[in-house]
Structures are given as structure tokens and as C-alpha cells.
PDB file of C-alpha atoms in Angstrom:
ATOM      1  CA  MET A  91       9.558 -25.345 -12.133  1.00 71.00           C
ATOM      2  CA  HIS A  92       5.935 -26.569 -11.799  1.00 88.00           C
ATOM      3  CA  VAL A  93       5.018 -26.535  -7.843  1.00 91.00           C
ATOM      4  CA  THR A  94       3.364 -29.418  -6.539  1.00 96.00           C
ATOM      5  CA  LEU A  95       0.801 -29.729  -3.225  1.00 95.00           C
ATOM      6  CA  SER A  96       3.215 -32.174  -1.961  1.00 95.00           C
ATOM      7  CA  ASP A  97       6.057 -28.773  -2.504  1.00 95.00           C
ATOM      8  CA  LEU A  98       3.647 -26.418  -0.602  1.00 94.00           C
ATOM      9  CA  LEU A  99       3.365 -28.545   2.383  1.00 96.00           C
ATOM     10  CA  ASN A 100       7.107 -29.231   2.491  1.00 95.00           C
ATOM     11  CA  ASN A 101       7.942 -25.471   2.291  1.00 93.00           C
ATOM     12  CA  ASN A 102       5.307 -24.918   5.065  1.00 91.00           C
ATOM     13  CA  GLN A 103       7.144 -27.643   7.423  1.00 95.00           C
ATOM     14  CA  TYR A 104      10.572 -26.551   6.637  1.00 93.00           C
ATOM     15  CA  TRP A 105       9.347 -22.632   7.135  1.00 92.00           C
ATOM     16  CA  ALA A 106       7.763 -23.439  10.812  1.00 94.00           C
ATOM     17  CA  GLN A 107      10.661 -25.731  11.915  1.00 95.00           C
ATOM     18  CA  SER A 108      12.943 -22.383  11.115  1.00 94.00           C
ATOM     19  CA  LEU A 109      10.858 -20.072  13.228  1.00 92.00           C
ATOM     20  CA  THR A 110      10.742 -22.817  16.044  1.00 95.00           C
ATOM     21  CA  ALA A 111      14.180 -23.170  15.540  1.00 96.00           C
ATOM     22  CA  ARG A 112      14.978 -19.151  16.344  1.00 93.00           C
ATOM     23  CA  ASP A 113      12.206 -18.855  18.641  1.00 94.00           C
ATOM     24  CA  PRO A 114      10.357 -22.199  20.299  1.00 94.00           C
ATOM     25  CA  ASP A 115       8.274 -19.791  21.483  1.00 92.00           C
ATOM     26  CA  TYR A 116       6.990 -17.645  18.344  1.00 90.00           C
ATOM     27  CA  PHE A 117       4.318 -19.530  16.862  1.00 93.00           C
ATOM     28  CA  PRO A 118       2.749 -20.442  20.824  1.00 93.00           C
ATOM     29  CA  ARG A 119       3.196 -16.470  21.397  1.00 90.00           C
ATOM     30  CA  LEU A 120       1.706 -15.253  17.686  1.00 90.00           C
ATOM     31  CA  SER A 121      -1.379 -17.431  18.784  1.00 89.00           C
ATOM     32  CA  LYS A 122      -2.057 -15.720  21.685  1.00 88.00           C
ATOM     33  CA  ALA A 123      -3.508 -12.414  19.822  1.00 80.00           C
ATOM     34  CA  GLN A 124      -1.946 -10.171  16.829  1.00 87.00           C
ATOM     35  CA  SER A 125      -0.848  -6.007  17.387  1.00 91.00           C
ATOM     36  CA  PRO A 126      -0.635  -4.933  14.230  1.00 95.00           C
ATOM     37  CA  LYS A 127       0.021  -1.660  13.583  1.00 97.00           C
ATOM     38  CA  TYR A 128      -0.258  -1.441   9.790  1.00 98.00           C
ATOM     39  CA  LEU A 129      -3.225  -2.811   7.416  1.00 98.00           C
ATOM     40  CA  TRP A 130      -2.111  -3.305   4.000  1.00 98.00           C
ATOM     41  CA  ILE A 131      -4.625  -2.958   1.350  1.00 98.00           C
ATOM     42  CA  GLY A 132      -2.867  -4.363  -2.020  1.00 98.00           C
ATOM     43  CA  CYS A 133      -3.479  -5.989  -5.424  1.00 98.00           C
ATOM     44  CA  SER A 134      -4.314 -10.006  -5.422  1.00 97.00           C
ATOM     45  CA  ASP A 135      -1.138 -10.238  -8.209  1.00 96.00           C
ATOM     46  CA  SER A 136       0.783 -13.069  -6.895  1.00 94.00           C
ATOM     47  CA  ARG A 137       4.135 -11.050  -7.766  1.00 94.00           C
ATOM     48  CA  VAL A 138       3.215  -8.949  -4.926  1.00 95.00           C
ATOM     49  CA  PRO A 139       3.317 -10.665  -1.449  1.00 94.00           C
ATOM     50  CA  ALA A 140       2.655  -8.000   0.924  1.00 96.00           C
ATOM     51  CA  ASN A 141       4.895  -8.884   4.160  1.00 95.00           C
ATOM     52  CA  GLU A 142       7.764 -10.033   1.896  1.00 94.00           C
ATOM     53  CA  VAL A 143       8.023  -6.683   0.377  1.00 96.00           C
ATOM     54  CA  VAL A 144       8.330  -4.791   3.256  1.00 97.00           C
ATOM     55  CA  GLY A 145      10.630  -7.829   5.483  1.00 95.00           C
ATOM     56  CA  VAL A 146       7.910  -7.896   8.023  1.00 94.00           C
ATOM     57  CA  MET A 147       6.789 -10.957  10.003  1.00 91.00           C
ATOM     58  CA  PRO A 148       3.237 -12.281  10.471  1.00 91.00           C
ATOM     59  CA  GLY A 149       1.576 -10.403  13.025  1.00 92.00           C
ATOM     60  CA  GLU A 150       2.801  -7.307  12.051  1.00 94.00           C
ATOM     61  CA  LEU A 151       0.721  -6.474   9.104  1.00 97.00           C
ATOM     62  CA  PHE A 152      -3.092  -6.655   8.782  1.00 97.00           C
ATOM     63  CA  VAL A 153      -3.914  -7.461   4.937  1.00 98.00           C
ATOM     64  CA  HIS A 154      -6.985  -7.087   2.268  1.00 98.00           C
ATOM     65  CA  ARG A 155      -6.040  -7.991  -1.071  1.00 98.00           C
ATOM     66  CA  ASN A 156      -8.508  -7.509  -4.087  1.00 98.00           C
ATOM     67  CA  VAL A 157      -7.946  -7.053  -8.092  1.00 98.00           C
ATOM     68  CA  ALA A 158      -6.370  -3.549  -8.756  1.00 98.00           C
ATOM     69  CA  ASN A 159      -6.295  -3.121  -4.586  1.00 98.00           C
ATOM     70  CA  MET A 160      -9.656  -0.964  -5.382  1.00 98.00           C
ATOM     71  CA  VAL A 161     -11.788   0.573  -1.901  1.00 98.00           C
ATOM     72  CA  VAL A 162     -15.393   0.092  -3.125  1.00 96.00           C
ATOM     73  CA  SER A 163     -17.963   1.704  -0.984  1.00 93.00           C
ATOM     74  CA  THR A 164     -20.522  -1.496  -1.373  1.00 95.00           C
ATOM     75  CA  ASP A 165     -17.460  -3.537  -0.455  1.00 97.00           C
ATOM     76  CA  MET A 166     -18.224  -5.095   2.357  1.00 97.00           C
ATOM     77  CA  ASN A 167     -15.475  -7.700   2.743  1.00 98.00           C
ATOM     78  CA  LEU A 168     -13.207  -4.217   2.464  1.00 98.00           C
ATOM     79  CA  LEU A 169     -15.464  -2.367   4.764  1.00 98.00           C
ATOM     80  CA  SER A 170     -15.373  -5.059   7.299  1.00 98.00           C
ATOM     81  CA  VAL A 171     -11.578  -5.130   6.908  1.00 98.00           C
ATOM     82  CA  LEU A 172     -11.257  -1.955   7.672  1.00 98.00           C
ATOM     83  CA  GLN A 173     -13.079  -1.448  10.670  1.00 98.00           C
ATOM     84  CA  PHE A 174     -11.529  -4.390  12.209  1.00 98.00           C
ATOM     85  CA  ALA A 175      -8.109  -3.129  11.547  1.00 98.00           C
ATOM     86  CA  VAL A 176      -9.266   0.609  12.720  1.00 98.00           C
ATOM     87  CA  ASP A 177     -11.697  -0.138  15.507  1.00 98.00           C
ATOM     88  CA  VAL A 178     -10.324  -3.676  17.340  1.00 97.00           C
ATOM     89  CA  LEU A 179      -6.782  -3.617  16.436  1.00 97.00           C
ATOM     90  CA  ARG A 180      -6.786  -0.304  16.558  1.00 97.00           C
ATOM     91  CA  VAL A 181      -3.688   0.056  13.419  1.00 98.00           C
ATOM     92  CA  GLU A 182      -1.858   3.357  13.341  1.00 98.00           C
ATOM     93  CA  HIS A 183      -1.229   3.406   9.232  1.00 98.00           C
ATOM     94  CA  ILE A 184      -3.550   2.182   6.487  1.00 98.00           C
ATOM     95  CA  ILE A 185      -1.029   1.766   3.206  1.00 98.00           C
ATOM     96  CA  VAL A 186      -3.054   1.272  -0.199  1.00 98.00           C
ATOM     97  CA  CYS A 187      -0.046   0.097  -2.573  1.00 98.00           C
ATOM     98  CA  GLY A 188      -0.340  -0.634  -6.017  1.00 98.00           C
ATOM     99  CA  HIS A 189       1.993  -1.721  -8.850  1.00 98.00           C
ATOM    100  CA  TYR A 190       3.722  -1.201 -11.869  1.00 98.00           C
ATOM    101  CA  GLY A 191       1.765  -3.669 -14.721  1.00 97.00           C
ATOM    102  CA  CYS A 192      -1.065  -3.775 -12.860  1.00 98.00           C
ATOM    103  CA  GLY A 193      -3.013  -6.585 -15.493  1.00 97.00           C
ATOM    104  CA  GLY A 194      -6.733  -5.136 -13.530  1.00 97.00           C
ATOM    105  CA  VAL A 195      -5.913  -1.638 -15.083  1.00 98.00           C
ATOM    106  CA  LYS A 196      -4.514  -2.831 -17.919  1.00 97.00           C
ATOM    107  CA  ALA A 197      -7.998  -4.679 -18.299  1.00 97.00           C
ATOM    108  CA  ALA A 198      -9.406  -1.490 -17.764  1.00 96.00           C
ATOM    109  CA  LEU A 199      -7.496   0.163 -20.222  1.00 96.00           C
ATOM    110  CA  SER A 200      -8.873  -2.031 -23.009  1.00 95.00           C
ATOM    111  CA  GLN A 201     -12.280  -1.831 -25.002  1.00 93.00           C
ATOM    112  CA  GLN A 202     -12.100  -5.999 -24.402  1.00 95.00           C
ATOM    113  CA  GLU A 203     -14.723  -7.919 -22.292  1.00 95.00           C
ATOM    114  CA  TYR A 204     -13.407  -9.992 -19.824  1.00 95.00           C
ATOM    115  CA  GLY A 205     -16.127 -10.965 -18.062  1.00 96.00           C
ATOM    116  CA  LEU A 206     -17.380 -10.006 -14.329  1.00 96.00           C
ATOM    117  CA  ILE A 207     -14.389  -8.261 -13.598  1.00 96.00           C
ATOM    118  CA  ASP A 208     -15.387  -5.952 -15.885  1.00 96.00           C
ATOM    119  CA  ASN A 209     -17.907  -4.199 -13.224  1.00 96.00           C
ATOM    120  CA  TRP A 210     -15.291  -4.646 -10.717  1.00 97.00           C
ATOM    121  CA  LEU A 211     -13.004  -2.238 -13.224  1.00 96.00           C
ATOM    122  CA  ARG A 212     -15.257   0.114 -14.583  1.00 96.00           C
ATOM    123  CA  PRO A 213     -13.759   3.131 -12.140  1.00 97.00           C
ATOM    124  CA  LEU A 214     -10.892   2.785 -13.635  1.00 97.00           C
ATOM    125  CA  LYS A 215     -12.433   3.243 -16.920  1.00 97.00           C
ATOM    126  CA  GLY A 216     -14.075   6.574 -15.015  1.00 97.00           C
ATOM    127  CA  MET A 217     -10.510   7.442 -13.679  1.00 97.00           C
ATOM    128  CA  ARG A 218      -8.821   7.545 -17.007  1.00 97.00           C
ATOM    129  CA  TYR A 219     -12.159   9.414 -18.814  1.00 97.00           C
ATOM    130  CA  GLN A 220     -11.476  12.218 -15.922  1.00 97.00           C
ATOM    131  CA  TYR A 221      -7.694  12.960 -16.705  1.00 97.00           C
ATOM    132  CA  ARG A 222      -7.784  11.603 -20.185  1.00 96.00           C
ATOM    133  CA  GLU A 223      -6.110  15.525 -20.964  1.00 97.00           C
ATOM    134  CA  ALA A 224      -2.724  14.155 -18.882  1.00 97.00           C
ATOM    135  CA  PHE A 225      -2.447  10.496 -20.755  1.00 97.00           C
ATOM    136  CA  GLU A 226      -2.426  12.248 -24.079  1.00 96.00           C
ATOM    137  CA  GLY A 227       0.622  11.522 -26.394  1.00 96.00           C
ATOM    138  CA  LEU A 228       2.010   8.850 -24.287  1.00 97.00           C
ATOM    139  CA  THR A 229       2.634   5.312 -25.138  1.00 97.00           C
ATOM    140  CA  ASP A 230       0.733   2.150 -23.816  1.00 96.00           C
ATOM    141  CA  GLU A 231       2.705   1.255 -20.896  1.00 97.00           C
ATOM    142  CA  GLU A 232       3.452   4.806 -19.637  1.00 97.00           C
ATOM    143  CA  GLU A 233      -0.705   5.011 -19.605  1.00 97.00           C
ATOM    144  CA  LEU A 234      -0.739   1.955 -17.719  1.00 98.00           C
ATOM    145  CA  ASP A 235       2.047   3.410 -15.284  1.00 98.00           C
ATOM    146  CA  LEU A 236       0.021   6.892 -14.975  1.00 98.00           C
ATOM    147  CA  LEU A 237      -2.689   4.988 -14.357  1.00 98.00           C
ATOM    148  CA  CYS A 238      -1.748   2.696 -11.874  1.00 98.00           C
ATOM    149  CA  GLN A 239      -0.782   6.352  -9.423  1.00 98.00           C
ATOM    150  CA  ILE A 240      -4.027   7.738  -9.729  1.00 98.00           C
ATOM    151  CA  ASN A 241      -5.674   4.861  -8.982  1.00 98.00           C
ATOM    152  CA  VAL A 242      -3.257   4.533  -5.838  1.00 98.00           C
ATOM    153  CA  LYS A 243      -3.858   8.119  -5.358  1.00 98.00           C
ATOM    154  CA  ARG A 244      -7.584   7.536  -5.525  1.00 98.00           C
ATOM    155  CA  GLN A 245      -8.429   4.749  -3.395  1.00 98.00           C
ATOM    156  CA  VAL A 246      -6.065   6.270  -0.456  1.00 98.00           C
ATOM    157  CA  THR A 247      -8.800   9.266  -1.267  1.00 98.00           C
ATOM    158  CA  ASN A 248     -12.116   6.459  -0.886  1.00 98.00           C
ATOM    159  CA  VAL A 249     -10.291   4.829   2.242  1.00 98.00           C
ATOM    160  CA  CYS A 250     -10.842   8.577   3.904  1.00 98.00           C
ATOM    161  CA  HIS A 251     -13.987   9.220   2.845  1.00 98.00           C
ATOM    162  CA  THR A 252     -14.939   6.385   4.972  1.00 98.00           C
ATOM    163  CA  THR A 253     -17.424   7.196   8.474  1.00 97.00           C
ATOM    164  CA  ILE A 254     -14.723   4.718   9.743  1.00 98.00           C
ATOM    165  CA  VAL A 255     -11.744   6.322   9.411  1.00 98.00           C
ATOM    166  CA  GLN A 256     -13.322   9.728   9.877  1.00 98.00           C
ATOM    167  CA  ASN A 257     -15.031   8.699  13.203  1.00 97.00           C
ATOM    168  CA  ALA A 258     -11.335   7.657  14.157  1.00 98.00           C
ATOM    169  CA  TRP A 259     -10.154  11.234  13.514  1.00 98.00           C
ATOM    170  CA  TYR A 260     -13.171  12.462  15.478  1.00 97.00           C
ATOM    171  CA  GLN A 261     -12.097  10.605  18.225  1.00 96.00           C
ATOM    172  CA  GLY A 262      -8.992  11.877  18.295  1.00 96.00           C
ATOM    173  CA  ARG A 263      -6.933   8.496  17.133  1.00 96.00           C
ATOM    174  CA  GLN A 264      -3.443   8.789  15.606  1.00 97.00           C
ATOM    175  CA  LEU A 265      -4.357   7.114  11.873  1.00 98.00           C
ATOM    176  CA  SER A 266      -2.650   8.325   8.598  1.00 98.00           C
ATOM    177  CA  VAL A 267      -3.586   6.651   5.172  1.00 98.00           C
ATOM    178  CA  HIS A 268      -0.757   6.274   2.666  1.00 98.00           C
ATOM    179  CA  GLY A 269      -0.278   5.634  -1.253  1.00 98.00           C
ATOM    180  CA  TRP A 270       2.474   3.618  -2.159  1.00 98.00           C
ATOM    181  CA  ILE A 271       3.408   1.327  -5.990  1.00 98.00           C
ATOM    182  CA  TYR A 272       5.229  -0.891  -5.968  1.00 98.00           C
ATOM    183  CA  ASP A 273       8.160  -1.605  -8.822  1.00 97.00           C
ATOM    184  CA  MET A 274       7.705  -5.845  -9.807  1.00 95.00           C
ATOM    185  CA  ASN A 275      11.294  -4.767 -11.872  1.00 95.00           C
ATOM    186  CA  SER A 276      13.210  -3.294  -9.388  1.00 96.00           C
ATOM    187  CA  GLY A 277      11.533  -4.607  -5.970  1.00 96.00           C
ATOM    188  CA  LEU A 278      11.038  -1.217  -4.568  1.00 97.00           C
ATOM    189  CA  ILE A 279       8.276   0.403  -2.887  1.00 98.00           C
ATOM    190  CA  GLU A 280       7.746   4.382  -4.154  1.00 98.00           C
ATOM    191  CA  ASP A 281       5.716   6.662  -2.006  1.00 98.00           C
ATOM    192  CA  LEU A 282       3.393   8.885  -3.780  1.00 98.00           C
ATOM    193  CA  GLY A 283       3.175  11.475  -1.626  1.00 98.00           C
ATOM    194  CA  VAL A 284      -0.437  11.302  -0.462  1.00 98.00           C
ATOM    195  CA  SER A 285      -0.722  10.809   3.344  1.00 98.00           C
ATOM    196  CA  ILE A 286      -3.825  11.895   4.881  1.00 98.00           C
ATOM    197  CA  SER A 287      -4.180  12.231   8.776  1.00 98.00           C
ATOM    198  CA  ASN A 288      -6.844  13.753   9.114  1.00 96.00           C
ATOM    199  CA  ALA A 289     -10.207  15.166   7.427  1.00 95.00           C
ATOM    200  CA  GLN A 290      -9.212  18.616   7.137  1.00 95.00           C
ATOM    201  CA  GLN A 291      -7.215  17.147   4.156  1.00 96.00           C
ATOM    202  CA  LEU A 292      -9.939  16.394   2.460  1.00 96.00           C
ATOM    203  CA  ALA A 293     -12.231  17.862   0.091  1.00 95.00           C
ATOM    204  CA  SER A 294     -15.726  19.827   2.613  1.00 93.00           C
ATOM    205  CA  ALA A 295     -17.868  17.984   0.494  1.00 94.00           C
ATOM    206  CA  PHE A 296     -16.409  14.672   1.620  1.00 94.00           C
ATOM    207  CA  ILE A 297     -16.259  14.985   5.831  1.00 94.00           C
ATOM    208  CA  TYR A 298     -18.761  13.983   7.852  1.00 92.00           C
ATOM    209  CA  SER A 299     -20.082  16.387  10.850  1.00 86.00           C
ATOM    210  CA  HIS A 300     -20.468  15.404  14.191  1.00 76.00           C
TER     211      HIS A 300
END
């Protein structure tokens, strides 16, 4: 089914009218401020819409998305979102959510050149090499699933290695970082069990002293 631009605008009108019918003050109230408790760092994949997969309304989830849900220390876009979420919105939870079958992770597993994106995905090749023994004997699909998981876990620690998150912990703020992965075949999210809530859970080499 081909969706046109007119369809998108009509859908928007229906959506806005439906919410207004249920709560006439919904949009005026929402327009005044946002106070989400969660920052979602996810993949840009169109099949993984952040609000929808966790069933929350606008205003409840602050969202940053990029190819393969990467947390790169030189990415000013990501760092700006993170700083605003932590210091201004004062979120209490940061969720890094990857997904199985990720096209970015799959591209990093191949030897094919895709262009500029190859530079963005290079850390994934490093992870594949670092954990190469764990990939021995796996099928292509199993390799992809495993690297998707490893990537989420790595990005959780990358979030925690930032001065933004560590300064919040130093100030005694309640802030936890979680690693989840979404299965597009079932629509279900799996918690990978790598939550971090304080600097003491990190390797000492990555802890900033105050």
C-alpha cells in the first residue's frame, strides 16, 4: 500500500481530533512543558517507533535515534540530547534499545562498501573482532543477533562513560541506564540485564574523579 503525503496529513488530523475528543485540554496542556522520565536512544529503523513499542503518549519519552543506536563520544547531536535530557529535563532512566535484524549491524558484518555510513559503523567491526571467539560456529543470523546484543551493551557503557551521566551521579541524582533489544518478529522487548545506576559499576579507568 502506497502512502501519500496527503494521507499523512489526513492521518494527522484524525489523530489530533481523536485525542482532543477524549481530552479537550490535552494539546494545550502538552504544549506548555514536557517532563519525561525517560530518554530513549534507539535505531532510526522505521519499524521501531519508540513511543508505540512501549505504549506511551507524547511527552512521556524523550527520543534520540540514529543508525544502529550508537553512542559515539564525538557525536555532538547525541551529546546535546543527552545533556538536555539529564541536566534540564532531569530524566531518571536512559534506555538504549537496539533491535534484532538491524540493517546497520548487518552492514558492519559484511565486507561490502556502503559509503559514508561505513565510517559511522566502524566501531561495530571492532566489536565483532574483539569478541571473535564468541562468533565461532554461528550461522549468519546468529552472528547478527549476537552483535546486535553486544552493541546495545557497549552503548550502555558508552552512555555511562560520559561526563554528563557521571556528573549527575556525583550530584546524587537518581539516574539509571538500561540496555534493551526489540524483536520485530514478535513485537516484544527483552531487557538484556545490563542496567547501571552508579559509577562504581564501571571499570575504574572510565571513572572521572571529583
